[in-house]
C-alpha atoms as a PDB file:
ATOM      1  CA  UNK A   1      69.587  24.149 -22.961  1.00  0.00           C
ATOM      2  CA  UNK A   2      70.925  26.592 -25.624  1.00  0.00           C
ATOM      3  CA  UNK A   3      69.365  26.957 -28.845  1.00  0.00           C
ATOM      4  CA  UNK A   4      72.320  25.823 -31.079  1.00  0.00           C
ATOM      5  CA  UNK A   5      71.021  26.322 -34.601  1.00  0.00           C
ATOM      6  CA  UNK A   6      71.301  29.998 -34.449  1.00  0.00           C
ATOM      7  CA  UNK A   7      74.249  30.224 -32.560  1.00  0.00           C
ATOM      8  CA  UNK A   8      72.994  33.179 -29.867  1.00  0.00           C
ATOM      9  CA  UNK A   9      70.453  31.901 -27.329  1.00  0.00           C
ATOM     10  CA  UNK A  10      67.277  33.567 -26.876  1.00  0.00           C
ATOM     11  CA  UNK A  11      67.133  34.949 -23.497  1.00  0.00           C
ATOM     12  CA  UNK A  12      64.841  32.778 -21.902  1.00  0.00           C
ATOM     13  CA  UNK A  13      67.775  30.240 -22.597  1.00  0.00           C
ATOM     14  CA  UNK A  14      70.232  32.215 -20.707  1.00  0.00           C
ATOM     15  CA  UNK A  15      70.816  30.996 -16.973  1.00  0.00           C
ATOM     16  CA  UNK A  16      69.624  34.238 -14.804  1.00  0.00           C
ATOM     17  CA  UNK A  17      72.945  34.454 -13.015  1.00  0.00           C
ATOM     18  CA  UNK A  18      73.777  35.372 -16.827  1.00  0.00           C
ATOM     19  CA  UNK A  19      71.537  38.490 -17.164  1.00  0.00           C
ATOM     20  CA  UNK A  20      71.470  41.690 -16.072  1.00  0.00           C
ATOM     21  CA  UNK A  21      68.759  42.773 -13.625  1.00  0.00           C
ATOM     22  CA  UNK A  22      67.125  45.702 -14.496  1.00  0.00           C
ATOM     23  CA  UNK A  23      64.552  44.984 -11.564  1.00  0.00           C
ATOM     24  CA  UNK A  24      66.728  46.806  -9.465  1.00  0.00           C
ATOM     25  CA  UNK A  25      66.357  49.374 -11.356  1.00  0.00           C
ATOM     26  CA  UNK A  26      62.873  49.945 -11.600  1.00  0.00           C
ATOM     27  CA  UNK A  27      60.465  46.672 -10.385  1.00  0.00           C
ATOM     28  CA  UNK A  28      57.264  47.648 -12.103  1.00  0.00           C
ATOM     29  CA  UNK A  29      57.400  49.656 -15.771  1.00  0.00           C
ATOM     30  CA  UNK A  30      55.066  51.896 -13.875  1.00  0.00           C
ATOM     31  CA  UNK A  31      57.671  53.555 -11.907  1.00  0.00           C
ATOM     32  CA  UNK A  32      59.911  54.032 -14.912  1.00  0.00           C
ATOM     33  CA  UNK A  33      56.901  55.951 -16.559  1.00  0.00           C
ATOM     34  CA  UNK A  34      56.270  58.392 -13.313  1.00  0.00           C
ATOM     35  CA  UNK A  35      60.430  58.911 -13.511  1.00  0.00           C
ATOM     36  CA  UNK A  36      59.587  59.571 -17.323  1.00  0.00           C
ATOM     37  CA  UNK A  37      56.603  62.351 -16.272  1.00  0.00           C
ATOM     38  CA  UNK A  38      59.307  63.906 -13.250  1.00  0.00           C
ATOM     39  CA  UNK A  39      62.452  64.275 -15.894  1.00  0.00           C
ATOM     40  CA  UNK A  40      60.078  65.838 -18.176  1.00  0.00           C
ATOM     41  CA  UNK A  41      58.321  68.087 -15.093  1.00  0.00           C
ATOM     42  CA  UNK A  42      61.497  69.371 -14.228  1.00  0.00           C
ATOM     43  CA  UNK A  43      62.791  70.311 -17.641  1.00  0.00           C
ATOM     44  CA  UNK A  44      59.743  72.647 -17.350  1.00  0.00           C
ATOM     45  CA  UNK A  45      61.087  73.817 -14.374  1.00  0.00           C
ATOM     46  CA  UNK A  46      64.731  74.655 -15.369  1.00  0.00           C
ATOM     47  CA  UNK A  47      64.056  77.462 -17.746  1.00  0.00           C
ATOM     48  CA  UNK A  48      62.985  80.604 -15.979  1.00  0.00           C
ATOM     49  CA  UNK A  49      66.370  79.958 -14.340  1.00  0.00           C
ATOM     50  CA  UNK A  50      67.475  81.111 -17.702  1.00  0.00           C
ATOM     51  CA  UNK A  51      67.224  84.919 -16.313  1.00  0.00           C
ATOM     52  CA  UNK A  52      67.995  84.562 -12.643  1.00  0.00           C
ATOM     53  CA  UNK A  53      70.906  82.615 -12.232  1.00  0.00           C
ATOM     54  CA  UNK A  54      73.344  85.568 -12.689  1.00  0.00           C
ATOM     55  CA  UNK A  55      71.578  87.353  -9.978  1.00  0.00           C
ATOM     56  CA  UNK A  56      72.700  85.506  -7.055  1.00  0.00           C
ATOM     57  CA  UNK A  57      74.643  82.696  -5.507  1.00  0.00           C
ATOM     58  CA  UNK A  58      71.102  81.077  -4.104  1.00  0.00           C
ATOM     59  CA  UNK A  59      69.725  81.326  -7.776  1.00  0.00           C
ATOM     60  CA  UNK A  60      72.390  79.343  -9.604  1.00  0.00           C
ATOM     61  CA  UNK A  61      72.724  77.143  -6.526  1.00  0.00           C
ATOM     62  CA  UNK A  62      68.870  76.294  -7.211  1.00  0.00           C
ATOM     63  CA  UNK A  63      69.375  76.028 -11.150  1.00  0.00           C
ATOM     64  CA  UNK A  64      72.456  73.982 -10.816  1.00  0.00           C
ATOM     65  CA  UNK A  65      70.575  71.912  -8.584  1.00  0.00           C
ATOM     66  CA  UNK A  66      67.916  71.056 -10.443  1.00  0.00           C
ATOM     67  CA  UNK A  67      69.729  70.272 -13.324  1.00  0.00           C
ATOM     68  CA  UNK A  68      71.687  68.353 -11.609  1.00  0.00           C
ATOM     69  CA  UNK A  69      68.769  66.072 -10.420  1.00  0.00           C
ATOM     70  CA  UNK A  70      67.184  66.164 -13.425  1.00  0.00           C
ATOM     71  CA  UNK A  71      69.858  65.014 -15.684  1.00  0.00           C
ATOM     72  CA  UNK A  72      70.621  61.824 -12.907  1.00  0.00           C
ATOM     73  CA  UNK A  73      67.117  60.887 -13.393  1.00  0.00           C
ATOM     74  CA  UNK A  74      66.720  61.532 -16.842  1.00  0.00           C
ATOM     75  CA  UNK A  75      70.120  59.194 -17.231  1.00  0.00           C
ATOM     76  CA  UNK A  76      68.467  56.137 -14.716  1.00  0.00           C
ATOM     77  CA  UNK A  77      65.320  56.163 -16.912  1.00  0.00           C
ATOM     78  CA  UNK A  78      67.437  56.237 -20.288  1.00  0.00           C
ATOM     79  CA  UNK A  79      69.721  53.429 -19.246  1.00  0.00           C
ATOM     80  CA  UNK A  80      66.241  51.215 -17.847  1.00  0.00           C
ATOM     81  CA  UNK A  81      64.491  51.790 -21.191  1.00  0.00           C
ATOM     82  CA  UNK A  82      67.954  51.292 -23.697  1.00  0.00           C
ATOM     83  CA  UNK A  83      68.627  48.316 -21.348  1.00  0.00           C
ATOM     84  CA  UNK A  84      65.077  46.937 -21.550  1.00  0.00           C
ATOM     85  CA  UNK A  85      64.753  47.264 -25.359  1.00  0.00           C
ATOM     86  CA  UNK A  86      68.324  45.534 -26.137  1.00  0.00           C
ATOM     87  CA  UNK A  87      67.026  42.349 -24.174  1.00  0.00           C
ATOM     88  CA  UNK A  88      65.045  41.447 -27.097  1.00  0.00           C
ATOM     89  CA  UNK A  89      64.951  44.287 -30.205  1.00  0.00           C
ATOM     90  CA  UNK A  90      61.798  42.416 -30.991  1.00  0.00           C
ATOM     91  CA  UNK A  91      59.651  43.857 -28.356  1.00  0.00           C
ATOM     92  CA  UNK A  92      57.850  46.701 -29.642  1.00  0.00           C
ATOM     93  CA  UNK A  93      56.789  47.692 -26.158  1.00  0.00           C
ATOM     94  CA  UNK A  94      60.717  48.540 -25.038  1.00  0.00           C
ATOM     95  CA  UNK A  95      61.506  49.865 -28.124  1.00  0.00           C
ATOM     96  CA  UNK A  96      58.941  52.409 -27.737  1.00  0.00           C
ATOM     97  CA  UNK A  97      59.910  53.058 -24.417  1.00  0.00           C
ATOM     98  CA  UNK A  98      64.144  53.465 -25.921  1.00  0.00           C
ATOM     99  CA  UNK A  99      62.500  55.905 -28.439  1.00  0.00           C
ATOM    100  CA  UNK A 100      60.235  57.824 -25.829  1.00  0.00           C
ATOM    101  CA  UNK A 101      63.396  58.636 -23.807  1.00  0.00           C
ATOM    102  CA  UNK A 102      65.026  59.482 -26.565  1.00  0.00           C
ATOM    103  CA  UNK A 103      63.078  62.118 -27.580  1.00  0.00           C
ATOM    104  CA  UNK A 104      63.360  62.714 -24.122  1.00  0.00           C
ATOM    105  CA  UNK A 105      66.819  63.471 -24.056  1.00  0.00           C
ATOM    106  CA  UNK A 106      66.364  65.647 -26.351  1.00  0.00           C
ATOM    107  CA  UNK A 107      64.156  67.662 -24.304  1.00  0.00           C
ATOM    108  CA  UNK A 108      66.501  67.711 -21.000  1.00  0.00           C
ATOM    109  CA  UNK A 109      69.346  69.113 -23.410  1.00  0.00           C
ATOM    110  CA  UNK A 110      67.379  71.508 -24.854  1.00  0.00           C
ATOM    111  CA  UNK A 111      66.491  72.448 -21.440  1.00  0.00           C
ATOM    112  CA  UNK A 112      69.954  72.451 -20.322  1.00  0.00           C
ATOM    113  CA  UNK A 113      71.790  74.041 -23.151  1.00  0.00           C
ATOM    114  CA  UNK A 114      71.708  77.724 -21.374  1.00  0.00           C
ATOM    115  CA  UNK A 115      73.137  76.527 -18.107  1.00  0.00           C
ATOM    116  CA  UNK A 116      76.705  76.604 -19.222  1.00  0.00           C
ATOM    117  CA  UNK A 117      76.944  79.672 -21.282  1.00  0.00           C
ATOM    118  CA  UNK A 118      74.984  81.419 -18.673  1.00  0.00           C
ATOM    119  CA  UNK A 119      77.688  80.250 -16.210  1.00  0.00           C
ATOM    120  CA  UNK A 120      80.011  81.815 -18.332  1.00  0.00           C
ATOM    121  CA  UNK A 121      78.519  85.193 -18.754  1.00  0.00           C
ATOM    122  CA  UNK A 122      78.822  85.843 -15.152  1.00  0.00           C
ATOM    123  CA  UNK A 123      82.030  87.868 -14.397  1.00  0.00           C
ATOM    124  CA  UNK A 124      84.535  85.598 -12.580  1.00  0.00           C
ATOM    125  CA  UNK A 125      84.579  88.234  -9.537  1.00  0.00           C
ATOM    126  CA  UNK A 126      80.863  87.944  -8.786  1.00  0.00           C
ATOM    127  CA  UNK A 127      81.213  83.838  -9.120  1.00  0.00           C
ATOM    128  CA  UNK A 128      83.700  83.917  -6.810  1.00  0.00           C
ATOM    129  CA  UNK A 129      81.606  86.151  -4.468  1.00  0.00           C
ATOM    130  CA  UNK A 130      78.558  83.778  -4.756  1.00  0.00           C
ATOM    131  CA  UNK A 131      81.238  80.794  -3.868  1.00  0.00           C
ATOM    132  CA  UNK A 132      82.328  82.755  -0.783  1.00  0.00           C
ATOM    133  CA  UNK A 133      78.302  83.213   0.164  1.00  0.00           C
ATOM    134  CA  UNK A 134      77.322  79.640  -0.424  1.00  0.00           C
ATOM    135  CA  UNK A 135      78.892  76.828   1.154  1.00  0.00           C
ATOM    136  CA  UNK A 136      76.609  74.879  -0.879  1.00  0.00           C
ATOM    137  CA  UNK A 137      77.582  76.819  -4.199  1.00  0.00           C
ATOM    138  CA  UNK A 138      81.212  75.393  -3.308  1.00  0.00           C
ATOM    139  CA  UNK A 139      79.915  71.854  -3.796  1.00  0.00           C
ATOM    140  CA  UNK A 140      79.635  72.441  -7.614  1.00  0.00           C
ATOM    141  CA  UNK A 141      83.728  74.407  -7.490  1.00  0.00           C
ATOM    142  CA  UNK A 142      85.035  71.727  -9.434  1.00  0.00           C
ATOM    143  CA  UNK A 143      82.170  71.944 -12.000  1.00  0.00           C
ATOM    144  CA  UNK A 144      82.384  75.568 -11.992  1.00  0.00           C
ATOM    145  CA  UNK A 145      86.338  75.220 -13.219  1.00  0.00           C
ATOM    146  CA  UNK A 146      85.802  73.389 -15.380  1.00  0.00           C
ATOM    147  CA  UNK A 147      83.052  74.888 -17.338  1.00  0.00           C
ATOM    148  CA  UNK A 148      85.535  78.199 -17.083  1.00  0.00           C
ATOM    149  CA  UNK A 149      88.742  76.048 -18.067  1.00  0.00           C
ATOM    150  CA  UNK A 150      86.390  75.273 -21.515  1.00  0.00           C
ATOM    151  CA  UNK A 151      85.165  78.131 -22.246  1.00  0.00           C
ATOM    152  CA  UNK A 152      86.841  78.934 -25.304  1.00  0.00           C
ATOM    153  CA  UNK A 153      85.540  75.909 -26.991  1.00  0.00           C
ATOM    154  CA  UNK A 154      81.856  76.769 -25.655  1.00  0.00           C
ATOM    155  CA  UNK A 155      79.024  78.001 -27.979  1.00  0.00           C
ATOM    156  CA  UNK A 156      76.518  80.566 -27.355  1.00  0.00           C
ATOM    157  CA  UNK A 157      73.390  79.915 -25.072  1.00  0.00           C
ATOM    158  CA  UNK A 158      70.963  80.277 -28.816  1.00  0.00           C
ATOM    159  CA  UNK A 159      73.777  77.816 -30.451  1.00  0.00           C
ATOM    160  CA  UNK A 160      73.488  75.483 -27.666  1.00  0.00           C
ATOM    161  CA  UNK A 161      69.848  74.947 -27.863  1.00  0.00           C
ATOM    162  CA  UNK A 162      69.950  74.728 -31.872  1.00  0.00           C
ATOM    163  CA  UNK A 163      72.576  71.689 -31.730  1.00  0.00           C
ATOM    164  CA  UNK A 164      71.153  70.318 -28.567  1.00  0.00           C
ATOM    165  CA  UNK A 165      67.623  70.427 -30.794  1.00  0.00           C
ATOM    166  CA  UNK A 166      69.345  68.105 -33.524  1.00  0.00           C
ATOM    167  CA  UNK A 167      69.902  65.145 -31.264  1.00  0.00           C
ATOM    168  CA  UNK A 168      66.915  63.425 -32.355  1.00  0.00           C
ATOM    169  CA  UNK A 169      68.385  63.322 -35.871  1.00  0.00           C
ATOM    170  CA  UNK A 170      71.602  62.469 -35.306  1.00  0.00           C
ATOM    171  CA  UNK A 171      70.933  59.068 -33.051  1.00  0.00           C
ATOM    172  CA  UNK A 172      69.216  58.317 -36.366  1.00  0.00           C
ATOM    173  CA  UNK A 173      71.847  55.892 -37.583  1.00  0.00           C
ATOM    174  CA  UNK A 174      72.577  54.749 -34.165  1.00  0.00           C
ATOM    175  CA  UNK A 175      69.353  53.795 -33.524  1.00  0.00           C
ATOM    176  CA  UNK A 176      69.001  51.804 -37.364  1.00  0.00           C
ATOM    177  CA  UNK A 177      72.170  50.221 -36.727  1.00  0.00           C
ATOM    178  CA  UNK A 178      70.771  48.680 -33.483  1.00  0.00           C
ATOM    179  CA  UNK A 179      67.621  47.369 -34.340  1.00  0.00           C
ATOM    180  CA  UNK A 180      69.269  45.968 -37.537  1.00  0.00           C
END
């Protein structure tokens, strides 16, 4: 039976065919937390790519790569948490978890902010050298143009990281708006 005097039912009035099931996402909170520790290993692990991924085609294969994986993971654990703390803004427990991952976020753009300008700064004859050595490398082509195709509109590997830093402060309202 739906609660009628407030007009939207709590969720335990919902029928279940209703609601989203964020089970399938992750069962127990427990693996969401070792995705959590993972995103936040790997962003560790992106940056001494910082230097070496001009060098050769197996070095930005690697840093593409793992940002690659690390931003899919880092997206699965944001949408689990966001998704868990909009089922009931009440629940301190998943709105802990929403701001944990945001601050995460933070942290895997920080983390990625070189990749693209670094992309950049490699002359387009060697990248097309390092496509022709790695058929792997040629996965990420499309990518590749397109991060050329913007280029103009791209800001400096240091400017990246300083507006990629701000994120935390500009969900601000975002986040107020929701929980109000």
């Amino acid at each position: 039976m739906i609660n009628k005097g407030s007009g939207i039912p709590k969720r335990n009035e919902i029928p279940e065919e209703h609601k989203w099931r964020l089970e399938d996402i992750y069962a127990f909170n427990e693996l969401w937390e070792t995705d959590y520790k993972k995103v936040k290993t790997m962003s560790d692990k992106l940056s001494p790519y910082k230097e070496k991924m001009a060098e050769s085609a197996e070095m930005l294969l690697e840093c593409l790569k793992l940002s690659t994986e690390m931003t899919r993971l880092f997206e699965k654990v944001y949408v689990y948490a966001h998704m868990r703390s909009h089922e009931d803004s009440t629940d301190s427990f998943y709105q802990g978890l929403a701001d944990r991952v945001d601050s995460l976020g933070v942290t895997v753009n920080s983390a990625n902010s070189f990749v693209v300008p670094g992309i950049l700064d490699i002359p387009d004859d060697r990248l097309e050298v390092f496509l022709k050595e790695s058929e792997d490398l040629r996965h990420y082509d499309r990518f590749l143009e397109e991060i050329r195709r913007m280029k103009p509109h791209v800001l400096s590997a240091s400017e990246e990281q300083l507006l990629a830093m701000t994120g935390e402060m500009a969900q601000a309202p975002e986040t107020i708006f929701c929980m109000l």
